[in-house]
Short mmCIF file of C-alpha atoms in Angstrom, two decimals:
data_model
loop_
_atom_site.label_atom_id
_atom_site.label_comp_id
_atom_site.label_asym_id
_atom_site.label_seq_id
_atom_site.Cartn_x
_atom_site.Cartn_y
_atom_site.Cartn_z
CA UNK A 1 39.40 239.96 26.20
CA UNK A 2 42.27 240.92 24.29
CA UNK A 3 44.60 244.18 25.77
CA UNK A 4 47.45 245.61 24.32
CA UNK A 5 49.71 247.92 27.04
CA UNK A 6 52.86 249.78 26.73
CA UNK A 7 54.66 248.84 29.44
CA UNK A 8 58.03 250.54 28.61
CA UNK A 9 59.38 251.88 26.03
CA UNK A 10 59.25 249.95 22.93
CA UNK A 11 57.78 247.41 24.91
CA UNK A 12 53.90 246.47 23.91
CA UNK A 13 52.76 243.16 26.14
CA UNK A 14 49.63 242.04 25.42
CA UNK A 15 47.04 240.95 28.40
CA UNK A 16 44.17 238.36 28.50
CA UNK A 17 41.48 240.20 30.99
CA UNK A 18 38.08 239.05 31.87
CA UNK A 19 35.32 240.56 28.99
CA UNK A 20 33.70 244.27 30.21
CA UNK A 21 29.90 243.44 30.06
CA UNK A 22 26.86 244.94 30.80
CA UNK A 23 26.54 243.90 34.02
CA UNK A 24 30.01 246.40 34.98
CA UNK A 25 27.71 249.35 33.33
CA UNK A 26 27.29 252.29 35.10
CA UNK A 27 23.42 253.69 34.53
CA UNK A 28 25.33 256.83 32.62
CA UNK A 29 27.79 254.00 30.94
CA UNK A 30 27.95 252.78 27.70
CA UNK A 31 29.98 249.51 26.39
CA UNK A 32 31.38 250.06 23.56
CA UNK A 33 33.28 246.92 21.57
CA UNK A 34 35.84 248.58 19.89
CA UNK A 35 36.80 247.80 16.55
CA UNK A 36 39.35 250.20 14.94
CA UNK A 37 42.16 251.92 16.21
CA UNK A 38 44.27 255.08 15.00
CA UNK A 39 47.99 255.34 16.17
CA UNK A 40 48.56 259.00 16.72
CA UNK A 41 51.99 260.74 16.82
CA UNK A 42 52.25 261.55 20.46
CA UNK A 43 51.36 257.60 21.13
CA UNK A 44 54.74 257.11 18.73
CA UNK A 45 56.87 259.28 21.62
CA UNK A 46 55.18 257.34 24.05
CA UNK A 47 56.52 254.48 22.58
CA UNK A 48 59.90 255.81 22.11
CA UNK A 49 60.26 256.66 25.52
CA UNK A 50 60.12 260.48 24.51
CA UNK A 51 56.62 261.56 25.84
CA UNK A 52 57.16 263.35 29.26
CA UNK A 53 53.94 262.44 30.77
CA UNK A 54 53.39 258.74 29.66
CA UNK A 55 52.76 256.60 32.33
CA UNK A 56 53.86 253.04 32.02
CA UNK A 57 51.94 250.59 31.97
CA UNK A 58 49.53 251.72 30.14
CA UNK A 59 46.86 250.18 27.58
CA UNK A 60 47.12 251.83 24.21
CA UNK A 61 44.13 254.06 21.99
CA UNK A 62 42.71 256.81 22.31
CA UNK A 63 41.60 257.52 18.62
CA UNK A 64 39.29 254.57 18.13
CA UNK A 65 35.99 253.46 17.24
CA UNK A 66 33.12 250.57 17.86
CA UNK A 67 29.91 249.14 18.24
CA UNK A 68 27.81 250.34 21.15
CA UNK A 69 27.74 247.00 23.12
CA UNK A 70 25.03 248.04 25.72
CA UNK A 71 23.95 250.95 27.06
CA UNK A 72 22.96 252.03 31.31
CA UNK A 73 19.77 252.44 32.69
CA UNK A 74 19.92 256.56 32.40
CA UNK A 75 21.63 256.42 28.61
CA UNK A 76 19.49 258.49 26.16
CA UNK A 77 22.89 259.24 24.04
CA UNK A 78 23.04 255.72 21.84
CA UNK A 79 21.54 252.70 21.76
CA UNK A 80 23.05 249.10 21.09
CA UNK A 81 23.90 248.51 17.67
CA UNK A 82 24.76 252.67 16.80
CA UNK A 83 28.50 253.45 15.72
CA UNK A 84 30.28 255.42 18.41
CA UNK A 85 34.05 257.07 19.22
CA UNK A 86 34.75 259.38 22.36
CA UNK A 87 36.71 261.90 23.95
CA UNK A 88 39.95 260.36 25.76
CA UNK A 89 39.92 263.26 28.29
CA UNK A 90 39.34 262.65 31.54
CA UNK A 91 38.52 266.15 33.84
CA UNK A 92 38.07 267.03 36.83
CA UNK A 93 34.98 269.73 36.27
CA UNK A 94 36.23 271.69 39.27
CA UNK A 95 38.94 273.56 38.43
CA UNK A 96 38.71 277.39 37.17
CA UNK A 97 39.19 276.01 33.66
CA UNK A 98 36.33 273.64 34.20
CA UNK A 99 33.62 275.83 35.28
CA UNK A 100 34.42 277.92 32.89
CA UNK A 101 34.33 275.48 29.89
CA UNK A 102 37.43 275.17 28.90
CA UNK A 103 37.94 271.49 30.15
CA UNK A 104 40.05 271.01 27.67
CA UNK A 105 42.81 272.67 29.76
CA UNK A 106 41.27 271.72 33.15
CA UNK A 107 44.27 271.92 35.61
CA UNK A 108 43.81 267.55 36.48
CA UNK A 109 43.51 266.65 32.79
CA UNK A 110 43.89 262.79 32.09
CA UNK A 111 44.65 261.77 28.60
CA UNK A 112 43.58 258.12 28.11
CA UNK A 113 46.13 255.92 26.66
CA UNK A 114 48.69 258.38 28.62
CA UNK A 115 47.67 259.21 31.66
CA UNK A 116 45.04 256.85 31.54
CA UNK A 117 44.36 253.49 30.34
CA UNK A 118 43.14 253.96 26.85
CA UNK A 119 40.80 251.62 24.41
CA UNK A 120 43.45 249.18 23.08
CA UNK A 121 41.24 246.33 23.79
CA UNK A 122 38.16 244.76 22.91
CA UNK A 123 35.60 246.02 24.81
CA UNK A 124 36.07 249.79 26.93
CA UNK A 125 33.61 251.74 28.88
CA UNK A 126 32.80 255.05 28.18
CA UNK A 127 30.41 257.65 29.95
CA UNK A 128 27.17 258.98 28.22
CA UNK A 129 29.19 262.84 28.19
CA UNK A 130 32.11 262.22 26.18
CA UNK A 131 30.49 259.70 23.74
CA UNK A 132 29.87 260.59 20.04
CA UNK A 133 27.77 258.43 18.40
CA UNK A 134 28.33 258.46 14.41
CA UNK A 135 25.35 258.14 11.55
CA UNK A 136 25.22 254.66 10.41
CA UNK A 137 26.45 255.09 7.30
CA UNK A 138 29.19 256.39 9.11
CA UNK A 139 32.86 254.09 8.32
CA UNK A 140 34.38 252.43 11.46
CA UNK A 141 37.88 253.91 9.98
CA UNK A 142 36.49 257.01 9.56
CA UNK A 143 34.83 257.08 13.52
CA UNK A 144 38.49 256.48 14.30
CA UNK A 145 39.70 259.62 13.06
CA UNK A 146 37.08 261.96 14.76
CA UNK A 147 40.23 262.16 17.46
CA UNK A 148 42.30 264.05 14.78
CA UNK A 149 40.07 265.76 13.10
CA UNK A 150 38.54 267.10 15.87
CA UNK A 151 42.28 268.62 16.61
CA UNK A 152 42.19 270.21 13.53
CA UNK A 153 38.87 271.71 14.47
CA UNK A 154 39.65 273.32 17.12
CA UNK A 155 42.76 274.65 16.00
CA UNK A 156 41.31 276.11 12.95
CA UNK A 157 39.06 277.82 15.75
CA UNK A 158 41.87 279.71 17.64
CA UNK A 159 42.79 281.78 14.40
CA UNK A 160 39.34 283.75 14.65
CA UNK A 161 37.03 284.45 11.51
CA UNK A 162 39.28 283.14 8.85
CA UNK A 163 36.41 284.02 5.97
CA UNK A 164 38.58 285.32 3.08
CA UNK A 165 41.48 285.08 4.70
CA UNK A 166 44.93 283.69 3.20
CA UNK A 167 46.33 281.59 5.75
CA UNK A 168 50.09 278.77 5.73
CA UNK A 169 50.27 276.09 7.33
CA UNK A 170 53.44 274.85 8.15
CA UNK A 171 53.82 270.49 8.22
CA UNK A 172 51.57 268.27 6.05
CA UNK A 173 51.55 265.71 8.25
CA UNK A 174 48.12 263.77 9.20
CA UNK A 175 46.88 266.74 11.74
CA UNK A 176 48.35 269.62 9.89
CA UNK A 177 46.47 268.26 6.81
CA UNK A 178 43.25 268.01 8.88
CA UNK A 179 43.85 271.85 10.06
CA UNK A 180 44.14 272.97 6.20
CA UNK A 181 41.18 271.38 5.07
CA UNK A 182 39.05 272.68 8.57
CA UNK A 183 40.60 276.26 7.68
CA UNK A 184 39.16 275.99 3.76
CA UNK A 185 35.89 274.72 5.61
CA UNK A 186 35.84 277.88 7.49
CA UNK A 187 36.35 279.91 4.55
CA UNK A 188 39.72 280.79 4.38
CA UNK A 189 40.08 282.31 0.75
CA UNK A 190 43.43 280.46 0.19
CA UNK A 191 45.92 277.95 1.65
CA UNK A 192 49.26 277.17 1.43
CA UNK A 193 50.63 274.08 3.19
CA UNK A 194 54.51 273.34 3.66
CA UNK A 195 56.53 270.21 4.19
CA UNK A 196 60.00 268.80 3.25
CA UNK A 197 58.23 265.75 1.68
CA UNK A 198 57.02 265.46 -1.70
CA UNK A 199 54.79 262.46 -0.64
CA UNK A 200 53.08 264.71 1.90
CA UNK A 201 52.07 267.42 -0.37
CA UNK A 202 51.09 264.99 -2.55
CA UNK A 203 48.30 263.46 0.13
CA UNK A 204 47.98 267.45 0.91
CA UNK A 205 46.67 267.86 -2.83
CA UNK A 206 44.59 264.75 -3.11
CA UNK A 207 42.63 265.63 0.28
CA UNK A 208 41.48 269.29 -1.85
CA UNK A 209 44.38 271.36 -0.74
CA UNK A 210 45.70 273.08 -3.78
CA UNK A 211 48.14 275.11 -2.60
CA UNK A 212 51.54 273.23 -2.05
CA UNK A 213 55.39 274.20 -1.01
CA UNK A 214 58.35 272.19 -0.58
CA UNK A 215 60.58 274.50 1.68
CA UNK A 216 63.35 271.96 1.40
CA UNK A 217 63.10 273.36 -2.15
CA UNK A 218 62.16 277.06 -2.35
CA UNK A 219 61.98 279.28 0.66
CA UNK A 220 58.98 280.18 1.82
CA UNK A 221 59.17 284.19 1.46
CA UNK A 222 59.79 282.96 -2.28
CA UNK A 223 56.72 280.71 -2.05
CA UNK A 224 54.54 282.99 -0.53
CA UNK A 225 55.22 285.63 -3.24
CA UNK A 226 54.04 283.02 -5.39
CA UNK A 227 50.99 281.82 -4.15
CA UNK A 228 49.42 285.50 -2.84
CA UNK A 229 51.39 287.78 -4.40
CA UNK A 230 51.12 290.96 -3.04
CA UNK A 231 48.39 289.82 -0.41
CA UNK A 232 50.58 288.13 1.89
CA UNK A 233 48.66 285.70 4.20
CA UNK A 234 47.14 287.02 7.79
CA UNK A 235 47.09 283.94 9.79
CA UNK A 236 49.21 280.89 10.25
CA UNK A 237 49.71 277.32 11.80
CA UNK A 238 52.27 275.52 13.09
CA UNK A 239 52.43 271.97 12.62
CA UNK A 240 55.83 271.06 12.18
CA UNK A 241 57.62 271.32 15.89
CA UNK A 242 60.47 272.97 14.02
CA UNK A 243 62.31 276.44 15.03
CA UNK A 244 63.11 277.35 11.52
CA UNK A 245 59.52 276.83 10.50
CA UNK A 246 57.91 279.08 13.53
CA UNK A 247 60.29 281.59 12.85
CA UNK A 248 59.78 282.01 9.51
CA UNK A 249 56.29 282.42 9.83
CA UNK A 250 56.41 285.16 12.18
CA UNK A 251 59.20 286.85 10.03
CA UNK A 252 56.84 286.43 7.14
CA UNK A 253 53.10 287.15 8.48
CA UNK A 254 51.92 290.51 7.71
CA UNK A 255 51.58 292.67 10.96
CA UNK A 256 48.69 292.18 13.01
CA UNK A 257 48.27 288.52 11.99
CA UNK A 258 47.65 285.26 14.24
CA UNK A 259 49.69 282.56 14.35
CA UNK A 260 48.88 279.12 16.33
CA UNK A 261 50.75 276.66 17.43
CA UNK A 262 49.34 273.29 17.29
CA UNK A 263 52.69 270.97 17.36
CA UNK A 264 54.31 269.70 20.24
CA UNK A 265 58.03 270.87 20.21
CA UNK A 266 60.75 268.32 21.37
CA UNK A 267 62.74 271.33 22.40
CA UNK A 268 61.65 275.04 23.48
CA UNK A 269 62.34 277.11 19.99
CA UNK A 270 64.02 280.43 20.17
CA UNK A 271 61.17 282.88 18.60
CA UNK A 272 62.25 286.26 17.48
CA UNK A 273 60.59 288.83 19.92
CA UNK A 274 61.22 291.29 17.33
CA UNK A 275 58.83 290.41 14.98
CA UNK A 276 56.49 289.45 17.49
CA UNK A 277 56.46 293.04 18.82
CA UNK A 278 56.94 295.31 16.61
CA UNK A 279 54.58 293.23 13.71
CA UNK A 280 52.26 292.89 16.66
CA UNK A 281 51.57 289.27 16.05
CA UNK A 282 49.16 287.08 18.38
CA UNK A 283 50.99 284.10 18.80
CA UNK A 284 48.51 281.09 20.30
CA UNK A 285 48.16 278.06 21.60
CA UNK A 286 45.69 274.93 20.85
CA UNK A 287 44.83 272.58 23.12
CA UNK A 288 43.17 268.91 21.87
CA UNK A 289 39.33 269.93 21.86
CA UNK A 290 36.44 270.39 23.40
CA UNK A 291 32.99 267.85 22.31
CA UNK A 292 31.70 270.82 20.18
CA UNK A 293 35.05 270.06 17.81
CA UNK A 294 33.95 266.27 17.80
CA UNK A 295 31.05 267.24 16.71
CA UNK A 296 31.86 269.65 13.67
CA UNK A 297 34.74 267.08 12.77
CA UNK A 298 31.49 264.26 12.31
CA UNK A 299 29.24 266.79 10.25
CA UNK A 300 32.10 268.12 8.56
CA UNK A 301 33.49 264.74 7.19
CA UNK A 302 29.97 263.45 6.59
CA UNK A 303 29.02 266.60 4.21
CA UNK A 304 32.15 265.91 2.23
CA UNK A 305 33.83 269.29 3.36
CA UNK A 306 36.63 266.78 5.03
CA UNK A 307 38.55 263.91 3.24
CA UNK A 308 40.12 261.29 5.35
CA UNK A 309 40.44 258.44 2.35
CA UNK A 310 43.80 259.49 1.23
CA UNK A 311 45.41 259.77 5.03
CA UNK A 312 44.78 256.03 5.77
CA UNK A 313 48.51 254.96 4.75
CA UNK A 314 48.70 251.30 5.87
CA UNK A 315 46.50 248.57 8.38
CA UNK A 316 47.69 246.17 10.69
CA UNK A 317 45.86 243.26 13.00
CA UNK A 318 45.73 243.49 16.88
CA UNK A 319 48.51 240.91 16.87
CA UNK A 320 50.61 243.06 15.05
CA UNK A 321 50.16 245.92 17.49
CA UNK A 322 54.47 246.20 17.94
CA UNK A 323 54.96 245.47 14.45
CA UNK A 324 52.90 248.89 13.41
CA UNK A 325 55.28 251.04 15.56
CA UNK A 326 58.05 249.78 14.23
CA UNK A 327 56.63 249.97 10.56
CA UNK A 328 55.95 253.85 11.57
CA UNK A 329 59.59 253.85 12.68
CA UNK A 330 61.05 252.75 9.27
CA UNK A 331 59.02 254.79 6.91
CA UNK A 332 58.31 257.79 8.54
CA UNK A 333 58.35 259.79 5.65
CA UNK A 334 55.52 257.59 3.75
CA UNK A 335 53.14 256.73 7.05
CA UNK A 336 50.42 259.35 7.32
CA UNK A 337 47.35 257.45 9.64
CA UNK A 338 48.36 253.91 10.64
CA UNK A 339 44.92 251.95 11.98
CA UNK A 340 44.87 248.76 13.92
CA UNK A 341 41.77 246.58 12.89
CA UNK A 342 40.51 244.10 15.97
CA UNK A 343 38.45 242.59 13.35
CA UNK A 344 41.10 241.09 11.81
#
């Protein structure tokens, strides 16, 4: 079977390896044979060399979906035939973190595709606990989103009740989309989402999110004024990895609001303690998800609540695995979600 692996930066080699098959199984196992793959932005520092805890070689994927191949002795979770993605974290269950359920933090966690070989190939093995099996009517592009939208799950989760609630997000990228539209899902009374791209807001507004703000444009005090008027907003996300952008949402949050942090910051920002202090502010962090989020992110896309159509930018083949990055690479400002087909 066909495997593509990172082997160093910028680098993607691609492997023949003898075919998974039932026989490898596992009676808790499940073969999956993948067939569509999502590049994510933290596989796109991987590939630049800029992800601190990639570990070359390493086989690409961890937003993907597939067949269900065959299934062990003990599975009760799928059968062959069904429509399946799954978690890429790998835990240890023993850690303080672990027995207390947040394994999504568990002090030995292994990100497939990072830390881990991930599902870049044609058939992968999964265990019957982190496998999500998705309704049959169910896309294959779709089932290799759950990954993202599950992030945007859980995030929306770490604001607390956000019913009537006005609430910015800051980036409009593919996962601060996905928070905005799971923060409307959890009843947020209004939105506002922020980006210095036009296209972006533009995806942002076809995917049900009204509320748009170019801060390359008009500042977002200015914006904000606009939008809620006197209201202000009481929670926020932060989606960009920018300083400016964290900063101004703290200076601009009414006191006693929550603001999480879901990006990944190339650099440590320099908050303003101020405002974090004397506005008493809860500033948070989000960490992937736990299966729960997979879960809601199926139900939630499959009752319409979630649109993924307008995110799915541009396709490419297996073979042109290298040829993606470097497409990402060259039009960052137009590529939203990037999937690899194996069908192809």
């Amino acid at each position: 079977m066909r495997q593509a692996v990172l082997t160093a930066p910028e680098r993607i080699e691609f492997r023949e390896v003898p075919d998974l098959t039932a026989a490898r199984l596992g009676e808790d196992e499940i073969l999956i044979r993948v067939k569509k793959i999502g590049i994510c932005g933290s596989e796109i520092h991987s590939y630049r060399g800029e992800h601190p805890a990639t570990y070359y070689p390493v086989v690409q994927g961890h937003e993907y979906s597939g067949i269900v191949a065959a299934v062990g002795s003990r599975v009760t979770a799928c059968k062959p035939g069904d429509k399946a993605t799954a978690r890429p974290q790998l835990v240890c269950g023993r850690c303080a973190p672990c027995r207390r359920g947040q394994y999504n933090v568990c002090e030995n966690l292994r990100v497939q595709a990072f830390q881990a070989d991930g599902a870049a190939q044609d058939y992968f093995i999964v265990p019957q606990d982190r496998l999500v099996r998705l309704p049959e009517t169910f896309s294959l592009e779709y089932g290799a989103m759950i990954e993202p939208a599950a992030v945007g799950a859980h995030a929306a989760s770490r604001a607390g009740d956000l019913a009537g609630r006005n609430v910015v997000v800051s980036g409009a990228g593919t996962i601060g989309n996905l928070v905005a539209q799971f923060v409307l899902a959890r009843g947020a009374r209004r939105v506002l989402i922020t980006d210095v791209s036009d296209y972006r807001l533009e995806i942002a507004r076809k995917c049900g999110i009204a509320d748009t703000l170019n801060v390359a444009k008009t500042p977002l005090k200015e914006g904000i004024k606009e939008v809620f008027g006197d209201e202000g907003f009481q929670a926020a996300f932060e989606v960009a990895g920018v300083e400016s952008s964290v900063r101004a949402l703290m200076e601009c949050a009414e006191k006693g609001s929550t603001i999480v942090v879901v990006a990944v910051f190339a650099k440590d920002p320099a908050i303003s303690m101020f405002h974090l202090g004397e506005h008493e502010l809860t500033l948070a962090g989000t960490m992937m998800y736990r299966h729960e989020d997979y879960l809601t992110a199926v139900e939630e896309i499959s009752s319409g609540k979630i649109t993924l159509a307008p995110l799915v930018t541009d396709r490419f083949p297996f073979a042109q695995y290298d040829e993606a990055y470097r497409f990402i690479a060259r039009n960052q400002e137009k590529c939203m979600k990037v999937i690899i087909d194996l069908e192809q």
